[in-house]
Amino acid sequence: MRVSTASEAGDPTVPNEDWALAGENLTVVLDGATARTGTGCDHGVAWYAAKLGSALAGLAVDRDTHLADALAQGIRSVADQHRHPCDLDHPGTPSAATAVLRPRDGSLEFLVLGDVTVVIDTADGIRVVTDDRVDRTARAEREHADRHPFGSAAKQAALLRMKHAELAARNRPGGYWVAAADPAAASQAITGEVPLDGVRRVAVLTDGAARSVALFGLSTWADVLDILDKEGPAALIRSVRAIEAADPSCLRWARNKCSDDATAVYAARTG
């Protein structure tokens, strides 16, 4: 397999809150959730994503451990690392969307929790695995925020209201699920597998890298795979940045951030 990856912060003045490890035997991608409110944590979202990513990778490399169990153990391990002085019961405690790919026993296993997208190109067509439950929450607040230009005081106030509404639905039945401090969230992950011999190429994209399809609607998943194959993950991110730059007010394509952290991992069969 030929494996390549690229990651870029949405705002170069702040840390990239994505984390990725990519290889033939294991891929782990985390997208730290933007903290618009207090978190009760002294460490921050980038720290959380890096710690969980490292812990999860170390656990998932053991093929006798189911991916959801590895995620649960990873969440528990990181929680144990910052129970004090951090308040893990705070509603804004750091969290991250998560995706894992792993070949095992002739299959390609996948796990998705939160808004990271896995795109698998097989002999039977393209399969897209995404978790859009967060987009179903705080709809009234989201629509209100979408009416205001990026950078305005009205936009900032609306985004804060939206964030509070989202947090009220986070890791609750009927809401959405992400990795945070409670290992039980791992049981809500979308998991499955496809025959490995039928996989031709695969991509894992944080929502910032998936925007050309999921947000802007200017590409198909096949287009994205072709860009990744011919030009690489960095080129995909550059193409997203060009579209974002053409709409700095975020009114043509309503969004919460002009540019989001973007990570793309691509793997393709060789020979």
mmCIF file of C-alpha atoms in Angstrom:
data_model
loop_
_atom_site.group_PDB
_atom_site.id
_atom_site.type_symbol
_atom_site.label_atom_id
_atom_site.label_comp_id
_atom_site.label_asym_id
_atom_site.label_seq_id
_atom_site.Cartn_x
_atom_site.Cartn_y
_atom_site.Cartn_z
ATOM 1 C CA MET A 1 0.000 0.000 0.000
ATOM 2 C CA ARG A 2 1.080 3.555 -0.719
ATOM 3 C CA VAL A 3 0.172 5.764 2.260
ATOM 4 C CA SER A 4 0.373 9.560 2.442
ATOM 5 C CA THR A 5 -0.970 12.205 4.795
ATOM 6 C CA ALA A 6 -1.169 15.956 5.256
ATOM 7 C CA SER A 7 -2.500 18.130 8.060
ATOM 8 C CA GLU A 8 -2.872 21.891 8.337
ATOM 9 C CA ALA A 9 -4.260 24.191 11.004
ATOM 10 C CA GLY A 10 -7.231 26.291 10.002
ATOM 11 C CA ASP A 11 -5.687 29.274 11.768
ATOM 12 C CA PRO A 12 -1.877 29.326 11.609
ATOM 13 C CA THR A 13 -1.722 31.335 14.834
ATOM 14 C CA VAL A 14 -3.235 28.572 16.977
ATOM 15 C CA PRO A 15 -2.293 24.890 17.428
ATOM 16 C CA ASN A 16 -3.673 22.310 15.036
ATOM 17 C CA GLU A 17 -6.152 20.251 17.043
ATOM 18 C CA ASP A 18 -6.121 17.331 14.577
ATOM 19 C CA TRP A 19 -3.881 14.310 15.202
ATOM 20 C CA ALA A 20 -3.038 11.498 12.802
ATOM 21 C CA LEU A 21 -0.991 8.335 12.526
ATOM 22 C CA ALA A 22 -1.017 6.619 9.153
ATOM 23 C CA GLY A 23 0.539 3.351 8.015
ATOM 24 C CA GLU A 24 -0.190 0.100 6.217
ATOM 25 C CA ASN A 25 -1.194 -1.684 9.406
ATOM 26 C CA LEU A 26 -3.085 1.051 11.247
ATOM 27 C CA THR A 27 -4.524 4.501 10.659
ATOM 28 C CA VAL A 28 -5.843 6.693 13.453
ATOM 29 C CA VAL A 29 -7.225 10.194 12.872
ATOM 30 C CA LEU A 30 -8.602 12.527 15.538
ATOM 31 C CA ASP A 31 -10.279 15.897 15.113
ATOM 32 C CA GLY A 32 -10.289 17.849 18.357
ATOM 33 C CA ALA A 33 -13.550 19.720 18.928
ATOM 34 C CA THR A 34 -13.248 23.506 18.999
ATOM 35 C CA ALA A 35 -13.707 24.849 22.520
ATOM 36 C CA ARG A 36 -15.841 28.000 22.405
ATOM 37 C CA THR A 37 -16.639 27.784 26.111
ATOM 38 C CA GLY A 38 -14.686 26.880 29.213
ATOM 39 C CA THR A 39 -13.490 23.284 29.399
ATOM 40 C CA GLY A 40 -12.531 22.755 33.022
ATOM 41 C CA CYS A 41 -9.224 21.378 31.699
ATOM 42 C CA ASP A 42 -5.761 22.874 32.183
ATOM 43 C CA HIS A 43 -4.351 21.123 29.101
ATOM 44 C CA GLY A 44 -6.492 21.956 26.094
ATOM 45 C CA VAL A 45 -7.963 20.250 23.051
ATOM 46 C CA ALA A 46 -4.702 19.713 21.130
ATOM 47 C CA TRP A 47 -3.205 17.978 24.187
ATOM 48 C CA TYR A 48 -6.281 15.770 24.496
ATOM 49 C CA ALA A 49 -6.270 14.759 20.838
ATOM 50 C CA ALA A 50 -2.557 13.907 20.928
ATOM 51 C CA LYS A 51 -2.864 11.892 24.128
ATOM 52 C CA LEU A 52 -5.923 9.980 22.967
ATOM 53 C CA GLY A 53 -4.456 9.363 19.526
ATOM 54 C CA SER A 54 -1.265 7.950 20.984
ATOM 55 C CA ALA A 55 -3.126 5.772 23.488
ATOM 56 C CA LEU A 56 -5.603 4.514 20.905
ATOM 57 C CA ALA A 57 -2.873 3.658 18.405
ATOM 58 C CA GLY A 58 -0.995 1.672 21.038
ATOM 59 C CA LEU A 59 -4.124 -0.314 21.880
ATOM 60 C CA ALA A 60 -5.534 -0.812 18.378
ATOM 61 C CA VAL A 61 -2.289 -2.284 17.040
ATOM 62 C CA ASP A 62 -3.245 -5.433 18.997
ATOM 63 C CA ARG A 63 -5.585 -7.173 16.567
ATOM 64 C CA ASP A 64 -7.120 -9.215 19.370
ATOM 65 C CA THR A 65 -8.601 -5.996 20.756
ATOM 66 C CA HIS A 66 -11.811 -4.832 19.104
ATOM 67 C CA LEU A 67 -11.627 -1.247 17.874
ATOM 68 C CA ALA A 68 -14.457 -0.015 20.082
ATOM 69 C CA ASP A 69 -12.787 -1.617 23.103
ATOM 70 C CA ALA A 70 -9.484 0.024 22.162
ATOM 71 C CA LEU A 71 -11.212 3.399 21.975
ATOM 72 C CA ALA A 72 -12.919 2.884 25.331
ATOM 73 C CA GLN A 73 -9.628 1.905 26.958
ATOM 74 C CA GLY A 74 -7.908 4.885 25.343
ATOM 75 C CA ILE A 75 -10.547 7.316 26.621
ATOM 76 C CA ARG A 76 -10.222 5.855 30.111
ATOM 77 C CA SER A 77 -6.427 6.061 29.993
ATOM 78 C CA VAL A 78 -6.411 9.727 29.024
ATOM 79 C CA ALA A 79 -9.066 10.567 31.604
ATOM 80 C CA ASP A 80 -6.845 9.016 34.259
ATOM 81 C CA GLN A 81 -3.996 11.280 33.144
ATOM 82 C CA HIS A 82 -5.858 14.498 33.923
ATOM 83 C CA ARG A 83 -8.512 13.834 36.531
ATOM 84 C CA HIS A 84 -6.647 16.245 38.780
ATOM 85 C CA PRO A 85 -6.618 19.216 38.656
ATOM 86 C CA CYS A 86 -9.011 19.052 35.676
ATOM 87 C CA ASP A 87 -12.788 18.801 36.045
ATOM 88 C CA LEU A 88 -13.771 15.938 33.749
ATOM 89 C CA ASP A 89 -17.451 16.454 34.587
ATOM 90 C CA HIS A 90 -17.352 19.904 32.995
ATOM 91 C CA PRO A 91 -19.768 19.931 30.030
ATOM 92 C CA GLY A 92 -17.037 21.339 27.792
ATOM 93 C CA THR A 93 -14.300 18.881 28.737
ATOM 94 C CA PRO A 94 -12.015 18.358 25.709
ATOM 95 C CA SER A 95 -13.286 15.936 23.094
ATOM 96 C CA ALA A 96 -12.423 14.637 19.653
ATOM 97 C CA ALA A 97 -14.049 12.959 16.681
ATOM 98 C CA THR A 98 -12.221 9.731 15.906
ATOM 99 C CA ALA A 99 -11.620 7.348 13.008
ATOM 100 C CA VAL A 100 -9.607 4.132 12.889
ATOM 101 C CA LEU A 101 -8.754 1.791 10.002
ATOM 102 C CA ARG A 102 -7.089 -1.576 10.535
ATOM 103 C CA PRO A 103 -6.524 -4.621 8.315
ATOM 104 C CA ARG A 104 -7.378 -7.824 10.170
ATOM 105 C CA ASP A 105 -8.018 -11.402 9.024
ATOM 106 C CA GLY A 106 -8.610 -10.499 5.392
ATOM 107 C CA SER A 107 -10.853 -7.515 6.139
ATOM 108 C CA LEU A 108 -10.405 -3.779 6.514
ATOM 109 C CA GLU A 109 -12.002 -2.807 9.808
ATOM 110 C CA PHE A 110 -13.222 0.720 10.436
ATOM 111 C CA LEU A 111 -14.468 2.762 13.372
ATOM 112 C CA VAL A 112 -15.939 6.259 13.168
ATOM 113 C CA LEU A 113 -17.146 8.337 16.105
ATOM 114 C CA GLY A 114 -17.980 11.961 15.357
ATOM 115 C CA ASP A 115 -17.605 13.910 12.143
ATOM 116 C CA VAL A 116 -14.571 12.257 10.555
ATOM 117 C CA THR A 117 -15.259 10.656 7.159
ATOM 118 C CA VAL A 118 -13.876 7.383 5.809
ATOM 119 C CA VAL A 119 -14.110 6.867 2.037
ATOM 120 C CA ILE A 120 -13.441 3.319 0.775
ATOM 121 C CA ASP A 121 -13.169 2.609 -2.948
ATOM 122 C CA THR A 122 -13.988 -1.038 -3.583
ATOM 123 C CA ALA A 123 -14.709 -3.229 -6.579
ATOM 124 C CA ASP A 124 -18.414 -2.742 -5.776
ATOM 125 C CA GLY A 125 -18.219 1.056 -5.653
ATOM 126 C CA ILE A 126 -17.413 3.798 -3.169
ATOM 127 C CA ARG A 127 -18.530 3.355 0.410
ATOM 128 C CA VAL A 128 -18.652 6.456 2.617
ATOM 129 C CA VAL A 129 -18.730 6.080 6.394
ATOM 130 C CA THR A 130 -19.564 9.263 8.272
ATOM 131 C CA ASP A 131 -21.213 10.177 11.533
ATOM 132 C CA ASP A 132 -23.469 13.197 11.046
ATOM 133 C CA ARG A 133 -25.273 13.088 14.376
ATOM 134 C CA VAL A 134 -23.723 16.361 15.548
ATOM 135 C CA ASP A 135 -25.257 18.138 12.543
ATOM 136 C CA ARG A 136 -28.703 17.098 13.711
ATOM 137 C CA THR A 137 -28.324 18.920 17.026
ATOM 138 C CA ALA A 138 -28.780 22.626 17.812
ATOM 139 C CA ARG A 139 -30.449 23.171 14.453
ATOM 140 C CA ALA A 140 -32.217 26.420 15.346
ATOM 141 C CA GLU A 141 -29.032 27.863 16.839
ATOM 142 C CA ARG A 142 -27.002 26.684 13.833
ATOM 143 C CA GLU A 143 -29.383 28.299 11.350
ATOM 144 C CA HIS A 144 -29.270 31.554 13.286
ATOM 145 C CA ALA A 145 -25.461 31.566 13.298
ATOM 146 C CA ASP A 146 -25.414 30.886 9.559
ATOM 147 C CA ARG A 147 -27.165 34.186 8.857
ATOM 148 C CA HIS A 148 -24.302 36.327 10.147
ATOM 149 C CA PRO A 149 -20.967 37.095 8.455
ATOM 150 C CA PHE A 150 -17.837 35.520 9.868
ATOM 151 C CA GLY A 151 -16.013 37.783 12.334
ATOM 152 C CA SER A 152 -19.045 39.825 13.319
ATOM 153 C CA ALA A 153 -20.107 40.224 16.946
ATOM 154 C CA ALA A 154 -23.494 38.764 16.061
ATOM 155 C CA LYS A 155 -21.815 35.683 14.587
ATOM 156 C CA GLN A 156 -19.673 35.168 17.679
ATOM 157 C CA ALA A 157 -22.662 35.457 19.998
ATOM 158 C CA ALA A 158 -24.682 33.049 17.861
ATOM 159 C CA LEU A 159 -21.833 30.531 17.750
ATOM 160 C CA LEU A 160 -21.588 30.602 21.524
ATOM 161 C CA ARG A 161 -25.303 29.878 21.855
ATOM 162 C CA MET A 162 -24.933 27.094 19.307
ATOM 163 C CA LYS A 163 -22.012 25.582 21.211
ATOM 164 C CA HIS A 164 -23.956 25.519 24.467
ATOM 165 C CA ALA A 165 -26.839 23.788 22.696
ATOM 166 C CA GLU A 166 -24.465 21.247 21.159
ATOM 167 C CA LEU A 167 -22.812 20.511 24.488
ATOM 168 C CA ALA A 168 -26.228 19.862 26.038
ATOM 169 C CA ALA A 169 -26.679 17.059 23.479
ATOM 170 C CA ARG A 170 -23.130 15.689 23.580
ATOM 171 C CA ASN A 171 -22.787 12.036 24.602
ATOM 172 C CA ARG A 172 -26.476 11.738 25.401
ATOM 173 C CA PRO A 173 -29.162 9.476 23.899
ATOM 174 C CA GLY A 174 -30.796 11.273 21.015
ATOM 175 C CA GLY A 175 -27.793 13.589 20.653
ATOM 176 C CA TYR A 176 -24.352 12.898 19.281
ATOM 177 C CA TRP A 177 -21.283 11.054 20.497
ATOM 178 C CA VAL A 178 -17.569 11.861 20.575
ATOM 179 C CA ALA A 179 -14.555 10.728 22.553
ATOM 180 C CA ALA A 180 -14.331 12.834 25.713
ATOM 181 C CA ALA A 181 -13.972 11.574 29.302
ATOM 182 C CA ASP A 182 -16.555 8.758 29.418
ATOM 183 C CA PRO A 183 -15.412 5.436 27.887
ATOM 184 C CA ALA A 184 -19.053 4.477 27.287
ATOM 185 C CA ALA A 185 -19.137 6.793 24.267
ATOM 186 C CA ALA A 186 -17.034 4.245 22.367
ATOM 187 C CA SER A 187 -19.994 1.849 22.287
ATOM 188 C CA GLN A 188 -21.813 4.367 20.079
ATOM 189 C CA ALA A 189 -19.159 4.345 17.357
ATOM 190 C CA ILE A 190 -20.019 3.261 13.825
ATOM 191 C CA THR A 191 -18.020 0.103 13.135
ATOM 192 C CA GLY A 192 -17.786 -2.411 10.322
ATOM 193 C CA GLU A 193 -15.507 -4.085 7.827
ATOM 194 C CA VAL A 194 -15.079 -4.706 4.112
ATOM 195 C CA PRO A 195 -13.148 -7.474 2.350
ATOM 196 C CA LEU A 196 -9.565 -6.285 2.117
ATOM 197 C CA ASP A 197 -8.888 -7.807 -1.295
ATOM 198 C CA GLY A 198 -11.622 -5.631 -2.808
ATOM 199 C CA VAL A 199 -10.247 -2.349 -1.438
ATOM 200 C CA ARG A 200 -8.481 -0.294 -4.086
ATOM 201 C CA ARG A 201 -7.995 2.957 -2.219
ATOM 202 C CA VAL A 202 -9.179 4.593 0.970
ATOM 203 C CA ALA A 203 -9.205 8.051 2.526
ATOM 204 C CA VAL A 204 -9.766 9.352 6.036
ATOM 205 C CA LEU A 205 -10.750 13.023 6.220
ATOM 206 C CA THR A 206 -11.487 15.362 9.090
ATOM 207 C CA ASP A 207 -14.447 17.620 8.363
ATOM 208 C CA GLY A 208 -12.086 20.454 7.456
ATOM 209 C CA ALA A 209 -10.621 18.329 4.650
ATOM 210 C CA ALA A 210 -13.993 16.953 3.516
ATOM 211 C CA ARG A 211 -15.526 20.372 2.889
ATOM 212 C CA SER A 212 -15.375 20.304 -0.909
ATOM 213 C CA VAL A 213 -18.013 17.540 -0.831
ATOM 214 C CA ALA A 214 -19.735 17.689 2.542
ATOM 215 C CA LEU A 215 -20.048 21.473 2.854
ATOM 216 C CA PHE A 216 -19.434 23.168 -0.494
ATOM 217 C CA GLY A 217 -20.950 20.459 -2.691
ATOM 218 C CA LEU A 218 -18.449 21.202 -5.448
ATOM 219 C CA SER A 219 -16.902 17.733 -5.688
ATOM 220 C CA THR A 220 -17.852 14.087 -5.415
ATOM 221 C CA TRP A 221 -16.082 11.544 -3.245
ATOM 222 C CA ALA A 222 -14.682 10.038 -6.439
ATOM 223 C CA ASP A 223 -13.237 13.471 -7.290
ATOM 224 C CA VAL A 224 -11.615 13.645 -3.872
ATOM 225 C CA LEU A 225 -10.063 10.214 -4.245
ATOM 226 C CA ASP A 226 -8.719 11.178 -7.669
ATOM 227 C CA ILE A 227 -7.099 14.354 -6.300
ATOM 228 C CA LEU A 228 -5.577 12.390 -3.467
ATOM 229 C CA ASP A 229 -4.263 9.770 -5.877
ATOM 230 C CA LYS A 230 -2.836 12.124 -8.492
ATOM 231 C CA GLU A 231 -1.740 15.123 -6.433
ATOM 232 C CA GLY A 232 -1.707 14.019 -2.791
ATOM 233 C CA PRO A 233 -3.364 15.074 0.482
ATOM 234 C CA ALA A 234 -1.678 18.491 0.602
ATOM 235 C CA ALA A 235 -3.204 19.350 -2.781
ATOM 236 C CA LEU A 236 -6.668 18.410 -1.535
ATOM 237 C CA ILE A 237 -6.274 20.741 1.431
ATOM 238 C CA ARG A 238 -5.011 23.534 -0.835
ATOM 239 C CA SER A 239 -8.093 23.161 -3.014
ATOM 240 C CA VAL A 240 -10.331 23.497 0.051
ATOM 241 C CA ARG A 241 -8.411 26.590 1.195
ATOM 242 C CA ALA A 242 -8.890 28.218 -2.202
ATOM 243 C CA ILE A 243 -12.663 27.817 -1.958
ATOM 244 C CA GLU A 244 -12.673 29.139 1.609
ATOM 245 C CA ALA A 245 -10.630 32.180 0.568
ATOM 246 C CA ALA A 246 -13.206 33.013 -2.105
ATOM 247 C CA ASP A 247 -15.904 33.289 0.583
ATOM 248 C CA PRO A 248 -14.318 35.091 3.566
ATOM 249 C CA SER A 249 -17.682 36.216 4.962
ATOM 250 C CA CYS A 250 -18.864 32.578 5.167
ATOM 251 C CA LEU A 251 -22.239 33.559 3.752
ATOM 252 C CA ARG A 252 -22.140 31.760 0.387
ATOM 253 C CA TRP A 253 -21.209 28.567 2.191
ATOM 254 C CA ALA A 254 -22.398 29.012 5.751
ATOM 255 C CA ARG A 255 -19.911 27.665 8.261
ATOM 256 C CA ASN A 256 -18.682 28.163 11.806
ATOM 257 C CA LYS A 257 -15.057 28.845 10.866
ATOM 258 C CA CYS A 258 -13.705 30.361 7.686
ATOM 259 C CA SER A 259 -10.971 27.678 7.634
ATOM 260 C CA ASP A 260 -10.992 24.589 9.815
ATOM 261 C CA ASP A 261 -8.124 22.312 10.796
ATOM 262 C CA ALA A 262 -7.811 19.832 7.938
ATOM 263 C CA THR A 263 -6.235 16.372 7.883
ATOM 264 C CA ALA A 264 -6.308 13.915 4.987
ATOM 265 C CA VAL A 265 -4.881 10.391 4.926
ATOM 266 C CA TYR A 266 -4.808 8.427 1.686
ATOM 267 C CA ALA A 267 -3.840 4.817 0.999
ATOM 268 C CA ALA A 268 -3.839 2.998 -2.330
ATOM 269 C CA ARG A 269 -2.813 -0.396 -3.571
ATOM 270 C CA THR A 270 0.427 -0.530 -5.497
ATOM 271 C CA GLY A 271 1.345 -2.956 -8.255
#
